[in-house]
Amino acid sequence: GQSLEQPSEVTAVEGAIVQINCTYQTSGFYGLSWYQQHDGGAPTFLSYNALDGLEETGRFSSFLSRSDSYGYLLLQELQMKDSASYFCAVRNDYKLSFGAGTTVTVRA
Amino acid sequence: ETGVTQTPRHLVMGMTNKKSLKCEQHLGHNAMYWYKQSAKKPLELMFVYNFKEQTENNSVPSRFSPECPNSSHLFLHLHTLQPEDSALYLCASSSESGAGGELFFGEGSRLTVL
């Protein structure tokens, strides 16, 4: 089976930087994804890392270390609209298994 | 219509009722999924269909019955549910069973079982 660990909550102020860590245990690992979900909304895809290293997409970056079974999502220049839940997910063969999510609250 | 559409958005049913959730994707994808989302818990994968064939049944109780008549439509038939089945049910689709780790989700059907 798969297991993923990520912090349950993070609070930060506008303009700050937040890092959400994700550690995982799985067999047949293909890659690590990140999703954002606002209250009442659908999860939306942010990034996917299949290889070690950092992927940057605008204010958001994602990192993967396969040898450490570890990844993180970095949110820079936080904005109020970034208040949401963030999920890491491991791709194992043909399916994605998700973590419990990290609720990020951005304060003015 | 674009993306993944789910109906109904909200559903309240008694334990003896029979109802169905519907999902339609307009993205030309070959794989479709049902996930269950309960508060403060990971999204739980329920079923996976790839090219209309069920490839995953994640030990889901038989009171949940999926149907995939074609690669664009997915149903979840519900009968004799329990109050603990109350949750948000999310449908998703992807090209080739999650290639690139990207799923496209619908906004979900919020189910309340009385």
CSV table of C-alpha atoms in Angstrom, one decimal:
chain,number,residue,atom,x,y,z
A,1,GLY,CA,0.0,0.0,0.0
A,2,GLN,CA,0.9,3.6,0.1
A,3,SER,CA,1.3,6.2,2.9
A,4,LEU,CA,1.9,9.9,2.7
A,5,GLU,CA,2.7,12.3,5.5
A,6,GLN,CA,2.2,16.1,5.3
A,7,PRO,CA,1.5,18.7,8.0
A,8,SER,CA,-2.2,19.4,8.7
A,9,GLU,CA,-2.1,23.2,8.9
A,10,VAL,CA,0.2,26.1,8.1
A,11,THR,CA,-0.5,29.8,8.7
A,12,ALA,CA,1.5,32.6,7.2
A,13,VAL,CA,1.2,36.3,6.3
A,14,GLU,CA,0.8,37.8,2.9
A,15,GLY,CA,4.2,38.0,1.0
A,16,ALA,CA,5.7,35.2,3.1
A,17,ILE,CA,7.2,31.9,1.8
A,18,VAL,CA,5.6,28.6,2.9
A,19,GLN,CA,7.1,25.1,2.4
A,20,ILE,CA,4.8,22.1,2.6
A,21,ASN,CA,6.8,18.8,3.1
A,22,CYS,CA,5.6,15.4,2.0
A,23,THR,CA,7.1,12.1,2.9
A,24,TYR,CA,5.8,8.9,1.3
A,25,GLN,CA,6.1,5.2,1.3
A,26,THR,CA,5.0,3.3,-1.7
A,27,SER,CA,6.0,0.6,-4.1
A,28,GLY,CA,6.4,1.1,-7.8
A,29,PHE,CA,6.9,4.9,-7.5
A,30,TYR,CA,6.4,6.9,-10.7
A,31,GLY,CA,6.2,10.5,-9.4
A,32,LEU,CA,4.9,13.0,-7.0
A,33,SER,CA,2.0,15.4,-7.7
A,34,TRP,CA,0.6,18.4,-5.9
A,35,TYR,CA,-3.0,19.7,-6.0
A,36,GLN,CA,-4.7,22.7,-4.6
A,37,GLN,CA,-8.3,22.7,-3.4
A,38,HIS,CA,-10.3,25.8,-2.3
A,39,ASP,CA,-13.3,25.3,0.0
A,40,GLY,CA,-16.2,24.0,-2.0
A,41,GLY,CA,-14.1,23.5,-5.1
A,42,ALA,CA,-12.5,20.8,-7.2
A,43,PRO,CA,-8.8,19.8,-6.6
A,44,THR,CA,-6.7,21.3,-9.3
A,45,PHE,CA,-3.3,20.1,-10.5
A,46,LEU,CA,-0.3,22.2,-9.6
A,47,SER,CA,2.8,20.2,-10.5
A,48,TYR,CA,4.3,16.8,-11.1
A,49,ASN,CA,7.9,15.6,-10.4
A,50,ALA,CA,9.0,12.3,-11.8
A,51,LEU,CA,12.8,13.1,-11.5
A,52,ASP,CA,14.8,14.5,-8.6
A,53,GLY,CA,15.1,18.2,-8.5
A,54,LEU,CA,13.2,21.4,-8.5
A,55,GLU,CA,10.4,22.4,-10.8
A,56,GLU,CA,9.3,26.0,-10.9
A,57,THR,CA,6.0,27.3,-12.1
A,58,GLY,CA,5.5,31.0,-11.3
A,59,ARG,CA,5.2,31.5,-7.6
A,60,PHE,CA,5.0,27.8,-6.9
A,61,SER,CA,7.9,25.4,-7.0
A,62,SER,CA,8.0,21.6,-6.3
A,63,PHE,CA,10.9,19.5,-5.3
A,64,LEU,CA,11.5,15.7,-5.3
A,65,SER,CA,14.2,13.5,-3.8
A,66,ARG,CA,13.5,9.9,-4.8
A,67,SER,CA,16.3,8.5,-2.6
A,68,ASP,CA,14.7,10.2,0.5
A,69,SER,CA,11.1,9.5,-0.5
A,70,TYR,CA,10.5,13.2,0.1
A,71,GLY,CA,9.2,16.2,-1.7
A,72,TYR,CA,8.0,19.7,-1.0
A,73,LEU,CA,5.8,22.4,-2.4
A,74,LEU,CA,7.1,25.9,-2.0
A,75,LEU,CA,4.7,28.8,-2.1
A,76,GLN,CA,6.3,32.2,-2.6
A,77,GLU,CA,5.0,35.7,-2.3
A,78,LEU,CA,1.9,34.4,-0.6
A,79,GLN,CA,-1.4,36.0,-1.6
A,80,MET,CA,-4.8,35.8,0.2
A,81,LYS,CA,-6.1,33.7,-2.7
A,82,ASP,CA,-3.5,31.0,-1.9
A,83,SER,CA,-5.5,30.1,1.2
A,84,ALA,CA,-6.6,26.6,0.4
A,85,SER,CA,-5.8,22.9,1.1
A,86,TYR,CA,-2.8,21.4,-0.7
A,87,PHE,CA,-2.4,17.7,-1.3
A,88,CYS,CA,0.6,15.6,-2.3
A,89,ALA,CA,-0.1,12.5,-4.3
A,90,VAL,CA,2.1,9.6,-5.4
A,91,ARG,CA,1.6,8.0,-8.8
A,92,ASN,CA,1.8,4.3,-8.5
A,93,ASP,CA,1.3,2.5,-11.9
A,94,TYR,CA,-2.1,3.7,-13.0
A,95,LYS,CA,-3.4,5.5,-10.0
A,96,LEU,CA,-2.8,8.4,-7.6
A,97,SER,CA,-2.9,8.0,-3.9
A,98,PHE,CA,-3.3,11.2,-1.9
A,99,GLY,CA,-2.1,12.6,1.5
A,100,ALA,CA,-4.6,14.0,4.0
A,101,GLY,CA,-3.8,17.6,2.9
A,102,THR,CA,-2.3,20.7,4.4
A,103,THR,CA,-4.6,23.7,5.1
A,104,VAL,CA,-2.8,26.9,4.3
A,105,THR,CA,-4.2,30.1,5.8
A,106,VAL,CA,-2.9,33.4,4.7
A,107,ARG,CA,-3.3,36.4,7.0
A,108,ALA,CA,-3.2,40.0,6.0
B,1,GLU,CA,-19.3,22.3,-21.7
B,2,THR,CA,-15.7,21.8,-20.8
B,3,GLY,CA,-13.8,19.8,-18.2
B,4,VAL,CA,-15.4,17.3,-15.9
B,5,THR,CA,-19.0,17.8,-14.9
B,6,GLN,CA,-20.7,16.1,-12.0
B,7,THR,CA,-24.4,15.9,-11.2
B,8,PRO,CA,-26.1,16.4,-8.8
B,9,ARG,CA,-23.9,18.8,-6.8
B,10,HIS,CA,-25.9,18.0,-3.6
B,11,LEU,CA,-27.8,14.9,-2.7
B,12,VAL,CA,-29.7,13.9,0.5
B,13,MET,CA,-31.0,10.4,0.7
B,14,GLY,CA,-32.3,8.0,3.3
B,15,MET,CA,-30.7,4.7,4.0
B,16,THR,CA,-33.3,2.8,2.0
B,17,ASN,CA,-33.1,5.0,-1.1
B,18,LYS,CA,-31.5,4.3,-4.5
B,19,LYS,CA,-29.8,7.1,-6.3
B,20,SER,CA,-27.1,7.7,-8.8
B,21,LEU,CA,-24.2,10.1,-9.3
B,22,LYS,CA,-23.3,11.1,-12.8
B,23,CYS,CA,-19.9,12.2,-14.2
B,24,GLU,CA,-19.2,13.4,-17.7
B,25,GLN,CA,-15.8,14.5,-19.1
B,26,HIS,CA,-15.3,16.5,-22.3
B,27,LEU,CA,-11.5,16.2,-22.4
B,28,GLY,CA,-11.1,13.1,-24.6
B,29,HIS,CA,-9.5,11.1,-21.8
B,30,ASN,CA,-9.4,7.4,-21.5
B,31,ALA,CA,-9.4,6.9,-17.8
B,32,MET,CA,-12.0,7.9,-15.2
B,33,TYR,CA,-12.0,7.6,-11.4
B,34,TRP,CA,-14.2,7.9,-8.4
B,35,TYR,CA,-12.7,9.3,-5.2
B,36,LYS,CA,-14.4,9.8,-1.8
B,37,GLN,CA,-13.4,12.8,0.3
B,38,SER,CA,-14.2,13.0,4.0
B,39,ALA,CA,-13.2,15.8,6.3
B,40,LYS,CA,-9.5,15.8,7.3
B,41,LYS,CA,-8.9,12.5,5.6
B,42,PRO,CA,-7.0,11.6,2.4
B,43,LEU,CA,-8.9,11.3,-0.8
B,44,GLU,CA,-9.8,7.7,-1.0
B,45,LEU,CA,-9.7,6.0,-4.4
B,46,MET,CA,-12.8,3.9,-5.0
B,47,PHE,CA,-12.8,2.8,-8.6
B,48,VAL,CA,-10.7,3.2,-11.8
B,49,TYR,CA,-11.9,2.7,-15.3
B,50,ASN,CA,-9.4,2.6,-18.2
B,51,PHE,CA,-10.9,2.4,-21.7
B,52,LYS,CA,-14.3,1.5,-20.1
B,53,GLU,CA,-12.8,-1.5,-18.2
B,54,GLN,CA,-12.7,-1.5,-14.5
B,55,THR,CA,-9.0,-1.8,-13.4
B,56,GLU,CA,-9.4,-1.0,-9.7
B,57,ASN,CA,-11.9,-1.7,-7.0
B,58,ASN,CA,-10.4,-0.5,-3.8
B,59,SER,CA,-12.3,-2.8,-1.5
B,60,VAL,CA,-15.4,-0.7,-1.8
B,61,PRO,CA,-18.6,-2.0,-0.3
B,62,SER,CA,-21.1,-3.4,-2.7
B,63,ARG,CA,-23.7,-0.8,-1.8
B,64,PHE,CA,-21.6,1.4,-4.2
B,65,SER,CA,-21.9,0.2,-7.8
B,66,PRO,CA,-20.0,1.9,-10.6
B,67,GLU,CA,-20.9,1.9,-14.3
B,68,CYS,CA,-18.9,3.2,-17.2
B,69,PRO,CA,-20.9,2.9,-20.5
B,70,ASN,CA,-18.3,4.8,-22.5
B,71,SER,CA,-15.0,6.6,-21.9
B,72,SER,CA,-16.9,9.9,-21.4
B,73,HIS,CA,-19.4,8.9,-18.8
B,74,LEU,CA,-19.2,7.4,-15.4
B,75,PHE,CA,-21.9,6.6,-12.9
B,76,LEU,CA,-21.9,5.7,-9.2
B,77,HIS,CA,-25.1,3.9,-8.2
B,78,LEU,CA,-26.0,4.1,-4.5
B,79,HIS,CA,-28.3,1.9,-2.5
B,80,THR,CA,-28.8,1.1,1.2
B,81,LEU,CA,-26.1,3.5,2.2
B,82,GLN,CA,-25.0,4.2,5.8
B,83,PRO,CA,-24.7,7.6,7.5
B,84,GLU,CA,-20.9,7.1,7.4
B,85,ASP,CA,-21.0,7.2,3.6
B,86,SER,CA,-21.9,10.9,3.8
B,87,ALA,CA,-19.0,12.6,2.0
B,88,LEU,CA,-17.9,14.5,-1.1
B,89,TYR,CA,-17.7,12.2,-4.1
B,90,LEU,CA,-15.3,13.4,-6.7
B,91,CYS,CA,-15.0,12.2,-10.2
B,92,ALA,CA,-11.8,12.6,-12.2
B,93,SER,CA,-10.4,11.8,-15.6
B,94,SER,CA,-6.9,11.6,-17.1
B,95,SER,CA,-5.2,10.5,-20.3
B,96,GLU,CA,-3.8,7.0,-20.1
B,97,SER,CA,-4.4,6.3,-16.4
B,98,GLY,CA,-2.7,9.2,-14.7
B,99,ALA,CA,0.2,9.8,-17.1
B,100,GLY,CA,2.1,12.8,-15.8
B,101,GLY,CA,0.4,12.6,-12.5
B,102,GLU,CA,-2.4,14.9,-13.6
B,103,LEU,CA,-6.0,14.3,-12.9
B,104,PHE,CA,-8.8,16.6,-13.9
B,105,PHE,CA,-11.5,16.7,-11.2
B,106,GLY,CA,-15.1,17.6,-11.2
B,107,GLU,CA,-16.5,19.8,-8.4
B,108,GLY,CA,-18.0,16.8,-6.6
B,109,SER,CA,-21.3,15.6,-5.4
B,110,ARG,CA,-21.9,16.3,-1.7
B,111,LEU,CA,-23.8,13.3,-0.4
B,112,THR,CA,-25.7,13.3,2.9
B,113,VAL,CA,-27.2,10.0,4.2
B,114,LEU,CA,-29.9,10.4,6.8
